[in-house]
Amino acid sequence: QIQEDLNKQLLDNLLSFLSRSHSEFQEKTTEWTCRMKFREIPTAALVLGVNVTDHDLTFRGLSDVLQDNITPYIALLEAKDCPGIKNLMQKLMGQLMHCDIDVDSLEDEDCVPVSHNRIRCSMSSLTSWYEGVTKKTDSETPSKKRNSSSRHWQSPPVVVIFKDMESFTTKVLQDFIVISSQHIHELPLVLIFGIATSPMIIHRLLPHSVSSLLCIELFQSLSCKEHLSTIIDKLLLTSRFPFKLGGKVLQVLINIFLYHDFSVQNFIKGFQLCIVEHFYSQPLSVLCCQLVDVKKRVYSLSHDQCENIRRLPSFRRYVEKQESGKQIELLTNDSFLKEETEKLLKDLHVYHENYVSILRCLHVFTSSLPKYPLGKQIRELHCACLENRVWETEEYESSLQLARMLNKTDLVTMLQQCVEILMSSSGKEFDKTVEKLKEFLTQFQNLEAEASQERDVSVSSQKELQKKTDLYHLQKTLLELKESRRSKKLTKFEMLRFEVVDYIDSLVRKYLVPADNRTLHEIVYFNAATVLRGHLNAAPRTALHTALNNPHWYLKNQALKCDGGGISNKAPDICIVYKLHLECGRLINLVDWLEAFSTVVMAAEEPNADAASSDQVDDIIHARFIRAVSELELLGFIKPSKQKTDHVARLTWGGC
Amino acid sequence: MSRPEGTRSSRRSLQVKFVPDEDVLKHIADDAGTKVRKDKAQLSVSMKRFVKKLENISDNEAQEILEEKNYVAALGICAQDPMGNGSNISGGEVYSFQTPKRSSKMAELASELAQTPEKNVAPDHSRCSEKMAKTPQSSTMFLLLMHVFSLLFQSKKKEFVSTTPYRLRKRLAAPDPYLESESEYSASCSEEEDEEDQKEVSTILSSQKTPGKTKTASTPPPRNSLAKKIKEQKMGDLVEEYFEAHSSSKVLTSDRTLQKLRKRRLNQQTLHDLLKKAPLAYAAEIRDLNQQHESLFSKWMLQLHLGFNIVLYGLGSKRDLLEKFRTSLLQDSVHLVVNGYFPSITVRSILNSITEEVLDHIGTFRSPLDQLEFIIKRFKEDSSLELYVLIHNLDSQMLRGERSQQILAQLSSLPSIYLIASIDHINAPLMWDQAKLSLYNWLWYETTTFSPYVEETSYENSLLVQQSGSLALSSLMHVLHSLTLNARGIFRLLAQHQLEKKDSPSYPGLSFHDFYQQCREAFLVNSDLTLRAQLTEFRDHKLIRTKRGADGVEYLLIPVDDSTLTDFLEKEDEDV
């Protein structure tokens, strides 16, 4: 139940984000359609990046936005539906007329939705349809459709979106563009190309004669990495959702994202899977809910569930730290345990609130340091903090060192940012912190005033220096100056800077404790990274390889156990056959193979093999061999070969 | 003469072999968070690499000891950590480049495998006895070391041994191709050679040792710089290696065929019966595995309902598992079972069964895409419709096409269609690109069952079963018996001609004109037209195939393999 609405929220977030990112495009589009010259088809080229899987969502968002604001006539075309120009036109008309029906809704029933399959699909029929539609809306609008049509223009453009431009056949695209350019006077057409690679592709796909018919403007969508950081920002770095990801899990998800597909959708899928796994496998996940519900749920816990809580390692650690009376109470009294649990969960919630704010503050500091010892993105920092105590890492040391060398203006702006973050956070404990930081800020301002005074002092001392010309005195004053400089080598600013950094450090130590150390963290954190990896980023080939090479891994039988690279001769038939085939080159002689196989198998069965039934045994071995070989064929290791009689070809490389 | 060259090339190839493993490891250990994993992977690899390294630097004893220590350490850690993750094998180990192999290697491995578990080694086998004499038997590690050395022997030996028996065999086979003892001879020849070559091998080994030593003396390589150098070389060598392995079109395998084996070909039925007699190995363990998987059923159900689709992979037939899933959980719901391994399954038939059986729609569609659209519409309109689709072998020959996968993916992306499928082919994941993967929304489950692929392989035209052969033969006989004597004569003529030319691989078929001449000479036809009419009849029965050559001449060919053709002629002779 909870995961359901979490998922929904998740998608909503993404969608709103996407539409926001595209609103600017759409604004530009409108402006520039006004400007358009009539000979050319206005075209928007959207460079979307390689995360093809996310494009669907983007386009859906885009078409929604367009529908709301500009035009009801939108057609989304995909390459796989349009192998030829005919199919393309069919699809286009179908979609356009469909949305026409949607707009006109049920008022005019007489407009029978003609089966678009039967219409002769041509550009002229399209234009006539368009004329009819616009006229109809014109005539009707004055009375009832004022509101809706005022949003659209008098003659709304027809927007055709090509979702994946690269995969369209060149010919189809060219034809379509040429044909439609002839009708541009009657039919205000706007094309949108979705491009995954680079804008160069337009010119590669379309010859100059065609592309000159287009008036192309380029739009760059945000990179998928930015999408990811927004999602992480909104989902993970907030205390709104009770469910949290453990450090390893997050690492796995991010790795899949960065090294495999750049797909935000897949990231969300992984996140969903985490939620499912967590709620499925962790019996105490009932308690993973909004703070408001915690009390109710805690008190409805059964005795078994209480036992479960007692069994949690983090809770045990907590119990051990209590004094003995309380220990007994916790371990025996259910209601007391419930109270305590509620308190702990509240603590955990507060911890999260504080954690996020302080993490952001720390990020403000570290993200501007040279070389980014703690990472540029907040997600890296987050991972580092989840993993272990961040202040014990080397990177943290070095970043503090660097922070101690920041100049004043940077420091002041950072402090201001921190103050803002802390002010906006909901945590109650931060009043004092904010005050402290503000105090620092005022001190910095004071410093400026002091600095000017100080300058005066130094100037005067220099004046003194100029007055005396005596060599001895000069030497003496110089020495004095030097001495004094060494003694108070820290100016006030430096002192203050140290103080600030130390203060930040203390905040970090206080609030950025890794979640593993918190009591009851198991309830809200999902940590089974291996499970996740297995489901999302599986390695079927390795599994197959392990099964064939090391059957003992799966079949826990003593007879199969053997050391080194080899396998025992008692292994399943397919393993033996596989092992034997590894020794061959590109072609394998079946007879040799069979013989080798029977040698192995006979040796394994020797103790109970009787001479009498040898013929039958032979047949059985033959049959087993046939089975094993055809299984290997099914698995794709070999295939029959025509090069030589009774030979099979190997399909995998060596691998010995 | 070929000796020194051979050894050198083998040395080089070995050197190349072990570097990519490391490289791949480095590549694979991408995240710092899983350092443990990396270590483990290294351990599992080091087992194997140890052997190779030893071969590589068998002359350098200090390093050898180091490797041994590594190995022992690896063993120790392995013993401590039996419950790691099974799939931590580096890619390089799984499928690396092919090293040139020789024909006798398989027999050797077989004999070795046959012997390994025996504690008392057969005394007549010189190699092993020598091995045992040298080694202190208590230490398994030394045994392994010796094993390595024996491997080394073999690899050296093959360089010059391999050709001799081959030629010998050929010569032997030449005078009397049907000599009964021939196959037996070649079966045992590898072992005999072992004995007689034993001395030579040792001398080679010593001769090989000396250059190695001088080499190490002249360039005492610090390990890291050496590694660097190897790394630089590696890319070039890898490429060379690849082309070396694939350049020679000539393949050295023995010429024996199954026919000479005096073994009747098994048909499907007898094969089935025989296999039934053979007890299934490790039944208990397999049952355990299955039980493990079955405990996941309810989880699968949940995940299916949450919009994921499930794909099962791993060795062994997953058919029974899916069947069990079906019978235990899907009894009351609408479900569709697709036997992907069935040779005539198409996407169309899947879609048809959905529209006809599930949606009760009568009528046809112009294209699968239309049909798909219809299905999608229906499912979107009616949210109460739910359908479970179970596909055995999603990667089968018929379904692995791009278009079928696209359609299936779109089908599976519907929220109320729950797909659970199994894949077996090693390259199955290559079917899907990013777009399809996201449509499928897979959750991967490893379900290694080790159960035999009974159903899945039964439809396969296996090489050894030759069901198609017997089928072809019987149909040949059947058709021919209903023809006139002249027509049979014509066909026989063609068959004989084809059999005469069976050794030439580029035989295009008999040209029509020549055929006509021959038929005339045999008084089988009297005009061009009669022959053509006859040929048309053959073609309609798929007895012959015609093909136009580059010169525009029509060539005739019987699309049946030679052995069947021979059988056919023999049977014909009997009848006549």
CSV table of N, CA, C and O in Angstrom, one decimal, chain A residues 459-548:
chain,number,residue,atom,x,y,z
A,459,VAL,N,50.7,50.8,8.4
A,459,VAL,CA,51.3,52.0,7.6
A,459,VAL,C,52.1,52.9,8.5
A,459,VAL,O,53.2,53.3,8.2
A,460,SER,N,51.6,53.1,9.7
A,460,SER,CA,52.3,54.0,10.6
A,460,SER,C,53.7,53.4,10.9
A,460,SER,O,54.7,54.1,11.0
A,461,SER,N,53.7,52.0,11.1
A,461,SER,CA,54.9,51.4,11.5
A,461,SER,C,55.9,51.6,10.3
A,461,SER,O,57.1,51.8,10.5
A,462,GLN,N,55.4,51.5,9.1
A,462,GLN,CA,56.3,51.7,8.0
A,462,GLN,C,56.8,53.1,7.9
A,462,GLN,O,57.9,53.3,7.6
A,463,LYS,N,55.9,54.0,8.3
A,463,LYS,CA,56.4,55.4,8.4
A,463,LYS,C,57.5,55.6,9.3
A,463,LYS,O,58.5,56.2,9.0
A,464,GLU,N,57.3,54.9,10.4
A,464,GLU,CA,58.4,55.0,11.4
A,464,GLU,C,59.7,54.5,10.8
A,464,GLU,O,60.8,55.0,11.0
A,465,LEU,N,59.5,53.4,10.1
A,465,LEU,CA,60.7,52.8,9.5
A,465,LEU,C,61.4,53.8,8.5
A,465,LEU,O,62.6,53.8,8.5
A,466,GLN,N,60.6,54.5,7.8
A,466,GLN,CA,61.2,55.5,6.9
A,466,GLN,C,61.9,56.6,7.6
A,466,GLN,O,62.9,57.1,7.1
A,467,LYS,N,61.4,56.9,8.8
A,467,LYS,CA,62.0,58.1,9.5
A,467,LYS,C,63.4,57.8,9.9
A,467,LYS,O,64.3,58.6,9.7
A,468,LYS,N,63.6,56.6,10.4
A,468,LYS,CA,65.0,56.3,10.9
A,468,LYS,C,65.9,55.8,9.9
A,468,LYS,O,65.6,54.9,9.1
A,469,THR,N,67.0,56.4,9.8
A,469,THR,CA,67.9,56.0,8.8
A,469,THR,C,69.1,55.2,9.3
A,469,THR,O,69.9,54.7,8.6
A,470,ASP,N,69.2,55.2,10.6
A,470,ASP,CA,70.3,54.5,11.2
A,470,ASP,C,70.3,53.0,10.9
A,470,ASP,O,69.2,52.4,11.0
A,471,LEU,N,71.4,52.5,10.5
A,471,LEU,CA,71.4,51.1,10.1
A,471,LEU,C,71.1,50.2,11.2
A,471,LEU,O,70.3,49.2,11.1
A,472,TYR,N,71.7,50.5,12.4
A,472,TYR,CA,71.4,49.6,13.5
A,472,TYR,C,70.0,49.6,13.9
A,472,TYR,O,69.4,48.5,14.0
A,473,HIS,N,69.4,50.7,13.9
A,473,HIS,CA,68.0,50.8,14.2
A,473,HIS,C,67.1,50.1,13.2
A,473,HIS,O,66.1,49.4,13.6
A,474,LEU,N,67.5,50.3,12.0
A,474,LEU,CA,66.7,49.7,10.9
A,474,LEU,C,66.7,48.2,11.1
A,474,LEU,O,65.7,47.5,11.1
A,475,GLN,N,67.9,47.7,11.4
A,475,GLN,CA,68.1,46.2,11.6
A,475,GLN,C,67.2,45.8,12.7
A,475,GLN,O,66.5,44.8,12.6
A,476,LYS,N,67.2,46.6,13.8
A,476,LYS,CA,66.5,46.2,15.0
A,476,LYS,C,65.0,46.1,14.7
A,476,LYS,O,64.3,45.2,15.0
A,477,THR,N,64.5,47.2,14.1
A,477,THR,CA,63.1,47.2,13.8
A,477,THR,C,62.6,46.1,12.9
A,477,THR,O,61.6,45.5,13.1
A,478,LEU,N,63.5,45.9,11.9
A,478,LEU,CA,63.1,44.8,11.0
A,478,LEU,C,63.0,43.5,11.7
A,478,LEU,O,62.1,42.7,11.5
A,479,LEU,N,64.0,43.3,12.6
A,479,LEU,CA,63.9,42.0,13.4
A,479,LEU,C,62.7,42.0,14.2
A,479,LEU,O,62.0,40.9,14.3
A,480,GLU,N,62.4,43.1,14.8
A,480,GLU,CA,61.2,43.2,15.6
A,480,GLU,C,59.9,42.8,14.8
A,480,GLU,O,59.1,42.0,15.2
A,481,LEU,N,59.9,43.5,13.7
A,481,LEU,CA,58.7,43.2,12.8
A,481,LEU,C,58.6,41.7,12.5
A,481,LEU,O,57.5,41.1,12.6
A,482,LYS,N,59.7,41.2,12.2
A,482,LYS,CA,59.7,39.8,11.8
A,482,LYS,C,59.3,38.9,12.9
A,482,LYS,O,58.4,38.0,12.8
A,483,GLU,N,59.8,39.2,14.1
A,483,GLU,CA,59.5,38.5,15.3
A,483,GLU,C,57.9,38.6,15.5
A,483,GLU,O,57.3,37.6,15.7
A,484,SER,N,57.5,39.8,15.4
A,484,SER,CA,56.0,40.0,15.7
A,484,SER,C,55.2,39.2,14.7
A,484,SER,O,54.2,38.6,15.0
A,485,ARG,N,55.6,39.2,13.5
A,485,ARG,CA,54.9,38.5,12.5
A,485,ARG,C,54.8,37.0,12.7
A,485,ARG,O,53.8,36.4,12.6
A,486,ARG,N,56.0,36.5,13.2
A,486,ARG,CA,56.0,35.1,13.5
A,486,ARG,C,55.1,34.7,14.6
A,486,ARG,O,54.4,33.7,14.6
A,487,SER,N,55.1,35.6,15.6
A,487,SER,CA,54.4,35.2,16.8
A,487,SER,C,52.9,35.2,16.6
A,487,SER,O,52.2,34.3,16.9
A,488,LYS,N,52.4,36.3,15.9
A,488,LYS,CA,51.0,36.3,15.6
A,488,LYS,C,50.7,36.0,14.1
A,488,LYS,O,50.2,36.8,13.4
A,489,LYS,N,51.3,34.9,13.8
A,489,LYS,CA,51.2,34.5,12.4
A,489,LYS,C,49.7,34.4,11.9
A,489,LYS,O,49.4,34.5,10.7
A,490,LEU,N,48.8,34.1,12.8
A,490,LEU,CA,47.4,34.0,12.4
A,490,LEU,C,46.8,35.4,12.6
A,490,LEU,O,46.8,36.0,13.6
A,491,THR,N,46.3,35.9,11.4
A,491,THR,CA,45.5,37.1,11.5
A,491,THR,C,44.2,36.7,12.1
A,491,THR,O,43.8,35.6,12.3
A,492,LYS,N,43.4,37.7,12.4
A,492,LYS,CA,42.1,37.5,13.0
A,492,LYS,C,41.2,36.7,12.0
A,492,LYS,O,40.4,35.8,12.4
A,493,PHE,N,41.4,37.1,10.7
A,493,PHE,CA,40.6,36.4,9.7
A,493,PHE,C,40.9,34.9,9.7
A,493,PHE,O,40.0,34.0,9.7
A,494,GLU,N,42.2,34.6,9.8
A,494,GLU,CA,42.5,33.2,9.8
A,494,GLU,C,42.0,32.5,11.0
A,494,GLU,O,41.5,31.3,10.9
A,495,MET,N,42.1,33.1,12.1
A,495,MET,CA,41.5,32.5,13.3
A,495,MET,C,40.1,32.2,13.1
A,495,MET,O,39.6,31.1,13.4
A,496,LEU,N,39.4,33.2,12.6
A,496,LEU,CA,38.0,33.0,12.4
A,496,LEU,C,37.7,31.9,11.4
A,496,LEU,O,36.7,31.1,11.6
A,497,ARG,N,38.5,31.8,10.4
A,497,ARG,CA,38.3,30.8,9.4
A,497,ARG,C,38.4,29.4,10.0
A,497,ARG,O,37.6,28.5,9.8
A,498,PHE,N,39.5,29.3,10.8
A,498,PHE,CA,39.6,28.0,11.5
A,498,PHE,C,38.4,27.7,12.4
A,498,PHE,O,38.0,26.5,12.4
A,499,GLU,N,38.0,28.7,13.0
A,499,GLU,CA,36.8,28.5,13.9
A,499,GLU,C,35.6,28.0,13.1
A,499,GLU,O,35.0,27.0,13.5
A,500,VAL,N,35.4,28.6,11.9
A,500,VAL,CA,34.3,28.2,11.1
A,500,VAL,C,34.4,26.8,10.7
A,500,VAL,O,33.5,25.9,10.8
A,501,VAL,N,35.6,26.5,10.2
A,501,VAL,CA,35.8,25.1,9.6
A,501,VAL,C,35.6,24.1,10.8
A,501,VAL,O,35.0,23.0,10.6
A,502,ASP,N,36.2,24.4,11.9
A,502,ASP,CA,36.0,23.5,13.1
A,502,ASP,C,34.6,23.3,13.4
A,502,ASP,O,34.2,22.2,13.8
A,503,TYR,N,33.9,24.4,13.3
A,503,TYR,CA,32.5,24.3,13.7
A,503,TYR,C,31.7,23.4,12.7
A,503,TYR,O,30.9,22.5,13.1
A,504,ILE,N,32.0,23.6,11.4
A,504,ILE,CA,31.4,22.7,10.4
A,504,ILE,C,31.7,21.3,10.7
A,504,ILE,O,30.9,20.4,10.7
A,505,ASP,N,33.0,21.1,11.0
A,505,ASP,CA,33.5,19.8,11.3
A,505,ASP,C,32.7,19.2,12.5
A,505,ASP,O,32.3,18.0,12.4
A,506,SER,N,32.5,20.0,13.5
A,506,SER,CA,31.8,19.5,14.7
A,506,SER,C,30.3,19.1,14.3
A,506,SER,O,29.8,18.1,14.7
A,507,LEU,N,29.8,19.9,13.4
A,507,LEU,CA,28.4,19.6,12.9
A,507,LEU,C,28.4,18.3,12.2
A,507,LEU,O,27.5,17.5,12.4
A,508,VAL,N,29.4,18.1,11.4
A,508,VAL,CA,29.4,16.9,10.6
A,508,VAL,C,29.5,15.7,11.5
A,508,VAL,O,28.8,14.7,11.4
A,509,ARG,N,30.4,15.8,12.5
A,509,ARG,CA,30.6,14.7,13.4
A,509,ARG,C,29.3,14.4,14.2
A,509,ARG,O,29.1,13.3,14.6
A,510,LYS,N,28.6,15.5,14.4
A,510,LYS,CA,27.4,15.3,15.2
A,510,LYS,C,26.3,14.7,14.5
A,510,LYS,O,25.6,13.8,14.9
A,511,TYR,N,26.1,15.1,13.2
A,511,TYR,CA,24.9,14.8,12.5
A,511,TYR,C,25.1,13.8,11.4
A,511,TYR,O,24.1,13.1,11.0
A,512,LEU,N,26.2,13.7,10.8
A,512,LEU,CA,26.4,12.8,9.7
A,512,LEU,C,26.9,11.4,10.1
A,512,LEU,O,27.7,10.8,9.5
A,513,VAL,N,26.4,11.0,11.2
A,513,VAL,CA,26.8,9.6,11.6
A,513,VAL,C,26.2,8.6,10.6
A,513,VAL,O,25.0,8.8,10.2
A,514,PRO,N,26.9,7.6,10.2
A,514,PRO,CA,26.3,6.7,9.2
A,514,PRO,C,25.1,6.0,9.8
A,514,PRO,O,25.1,5.7,11.0
A,515,ALA,N,24.2,5.7,9.0
A,515,ALA,CA,22.9,5.2,9.5
A,515,ALA,C,23.1,3.8,10.1
A,515,ALA,O,22.2,3.4,10.9
A,516,ASP,N,24.1,3.1,9.8
A,516,ASP,CA,24.3,1.8,10.4
A,516,ASP,C,24.4,1.8,11.9
A,516,ASP,O,24.1,0.9,12.6
A,517,ASN,N,24.8,3.0,12.4
A,517,ASN,CA,25.0,3.1,13.8
A,517,ASN,C,23.7,3.4,14.5
A,517,ASN,O,23.7,3.3,15.8
A,518,ARG,N,22.7,3.8,13.8
A,518,ARG,CA,21.5,4.2,14.5
A,518,ARG,C,20.7,2.9,14.9
A,518,ARG,O,20.7,1.9,14.1
A,519,THR,N,20.1,3.1,16.0
A,519,THR,CA,19.2,1.9,16.4
A,519,THR,C,18.0,1.9,15.5
A,519,THR,O,17.5,2.9,15.0
A,520,LEU,N,17.6,0.6,15.2
A,520,LEU,CA,16.5,0.4,14.3
A,520,LEU,C,16.6,0.8,12.9
A,520,LEU,O,15.6,1.0,12.2
A,521,HIS,N,17.8,1.0,12.5
A,521,HIS,CA,18.0,1.5,11.1
A,521,HIS,C,17.5,0.4,10.1
A,521,HIS,O,17.2,0.7,9.0
A,522,GLU,N,17.5,-0.9,10.5
A,522,GLU,CA,17.0,-1.9,9.6
A,522,GLU,C,15.6,-1.7,9.1
A,522,GLU,O,15.3,-2.2,8.0
A,523,ILE,N,14.8,-1.0,9.9
A,523,ILE,CA,13.4,-0.9,9.5
A,523,ILE,C,13.3,0.0,8.3
A,523,ILE,O,12.5,-0.3,7.4
A,524,VAL,N,14.1,1.0,8.2
A,524,VAL,CA,13.9,1.9,7.0
A,524,VAL,C,14.9,1.8,6.0
A,524,VAL,O,14.8,2.3,4.9
A,525,TYR,N,16.1,1.2,6.3
A,525,TYR,CA,17.1,1.1,5.3
A,525,TYR,C,17.1,-0.2,4.5
A,525,TYR,O,16.9,-1.3,5.2
A,526,PHE,N,17.3,-0.2,3.3
A,526,PHE,CA,17.3,-1.4,2.5
A,526,PHE,C,18.8,-1.6,2.1
A,526,PHE,O,19.4,-0.8,1.5
A,527,ASN,N,19.3,-2.8,2.4
A,527,ASN,CA,20.8,-2.9,2.3
A,527,ASN,C,21.2,-4.1,1.5
A,527,ASN,O,22.4,-4.4,1.3
A,528,ALA,N,20.3,-4.9,0.9
A,528,ALA,CA,20.7,-6.1,0.2
A,528,ALA,C,21.1,-5.8,-1.2
A,528,ALA,O,20.4,-6.0,-2.2
A,529,ALA,N,22.3,-5.3,-1.3
A,529,ALA,CA,22.8,-4.9,-2.6
A,529,ALA,C,23.0,-6.1,-3.5
A,529,ALA,O,22.8,-5.9,-4.7
A,530,THR,N,23.4,-7.2,-3.0
A,530,THR,CA,23.7,-8.3,-3.9
A,530,THR,C,22.4,-8.8,-4.6
A,530,THR,O,22.4,-9.2,-5.8
A,531,VAL,N,21.3,-8.8,-3.8
A,531,VAL,CA,20.0,-9.2,-4.4
A,531,VAL,C,19.7,-8.3,-5.5
A,531,VAL,O,19.3,-8.8,-6.6
A,532,LEU,N,19.8,-7.1,-5.3
A,532,LEU,CA,19.5,-6.1,-6.3
A,532,LEU,C,20.3,-6.2,-7.5
A,532,LEU,O,19.8,-6.3,-8.6
A,533,ARG,N,21.6,-6.4,-7.3
A,533,ARG,CA,22.4,-6.6,-8.5
A,533,ARG,C,22.0,-7.8,-9.3
A,533,ARG,O,22.0,-7.8,-10.5
A,534,GLY,N,21.7,-8.9,-8.5
A,534,GLY,CA,21.3,-10.1,-9.2
A,534,GLY,C,20.1,-9.9,-10.0
A,534,GLY,O,20.0,-10.5,-11.1
A,535,HIS,N,19.2,-9.1,-9.6
A,535,HIS,CA,17.9,-9.0,-10.3
A,535,HIS,C,18.0,-8.0,-11.5
A,535,HIS,O,17.4,-8.1,-12.5
A,536,LEU,N,18.8,-7.0,-11.3
A,536,LEU,CA,18.8,-5.9,-12.3
A,536,LEU,C,20.0,-6.1,-13.3
A,536,LEU,O,19.9,-5.8,-14.4
A,537,ASN,N,21.1,-6.6,-12.8
A,537,ASN,CA,22.3,-6.6,-13.6
A,537,ASN,C,22.8,-8.0,-13.7
A,537,ASN,O,23.9,-8.3,-13.3
A,538,ALA,N,22.0,-8.9,-14.1
A,538,ALA,CA,22.3,-10.3,-14.0
A,538,ALA,C,23.4,-10.7,-15.0
A,538,ALA,O,23.6,-10.0,-16.0
A,539,ALA,N,24.0,-11.8,-14.8
A,539,ALA,CA,25.1,-12.3,-15.7
A,539,ALA,C,24.7,-13.7,-16.0
A,539,ALA,O,25.3,-14.6,-15.5
A,540,PRO,N,23.8,-13.9,-17.0
A,540,PRO,CA,23.5,-15.3,-17.3
A,540,PRO,C,24.6,-16.1,-17.8
A,540,PRO,O,24.7,-17.3,-17.6
A,541,ARG,N,25.5,-15.5,-18.5
A,541,ARG,CA,26.6,-16.3,-19.0
A,541,ARG,C,27.5,-16.8,-17.9
A,541,ARG,O,28.0,-18.0,-18.0
A,542,THR,N,27.8,-16.0,-17.0
A,542,THR,CA,28.6,-16.5,-15.9
A,542,THR,C,27.9,-17.6,-15.1
A,542,THR,O,28.6,-18.5,-14.6
A,543,ALA,N,26.6,-17.4,-14.9
A,543,ALA,CA,25.9,-18.5,-14.2
A,543,ALA,C,26.0,-19.8,-15.0
A,543,ALA,O,26.3,-20.8,-14.4
A,544,LEU,N,25.9,-19.7,-16.3
A,544,LEU,CA,26.0,-20.9,-17.1
A,544,LEU,C,27.4,-21.5,-17.0
A,544,LEU,O,27.6,-22.7,-16.8
A,545,HIS,N,28.3,-20.6,-17.0
A,545,HIS,CA,29.7,-21.0,-17.0
A,545,HIS,C,30.0,-21.7,-15.6
A,545,HIS,O,30.7,-22.7,-15.6
A,546,THR,N,29.5,-21.1,-14.6
A,546,THR,CA,29.8,-21.7,-13.3
A,546,THR,C,29.1,-23.1,-13.2
A,546,THR,O,29.7,-24.0,-12.7
A,547,ALA,N,27.9,-23.2,-13.7
A,547,ALA,CA,27.2,-24.4,-13.6
A,547,ALA,C,27.9,-25.5,-14.4
A,547,ALA,O,28.0,-26.7,-14.0
A,548,LEU,N,28.5,-25.1,-15.5
A,548,LEU,CA,29.2,-26.1,-16.3
A,548,LEU,C,30.5,-26.5,-15.8
A,548,LEU,O,31.0,-27.6,-15.9
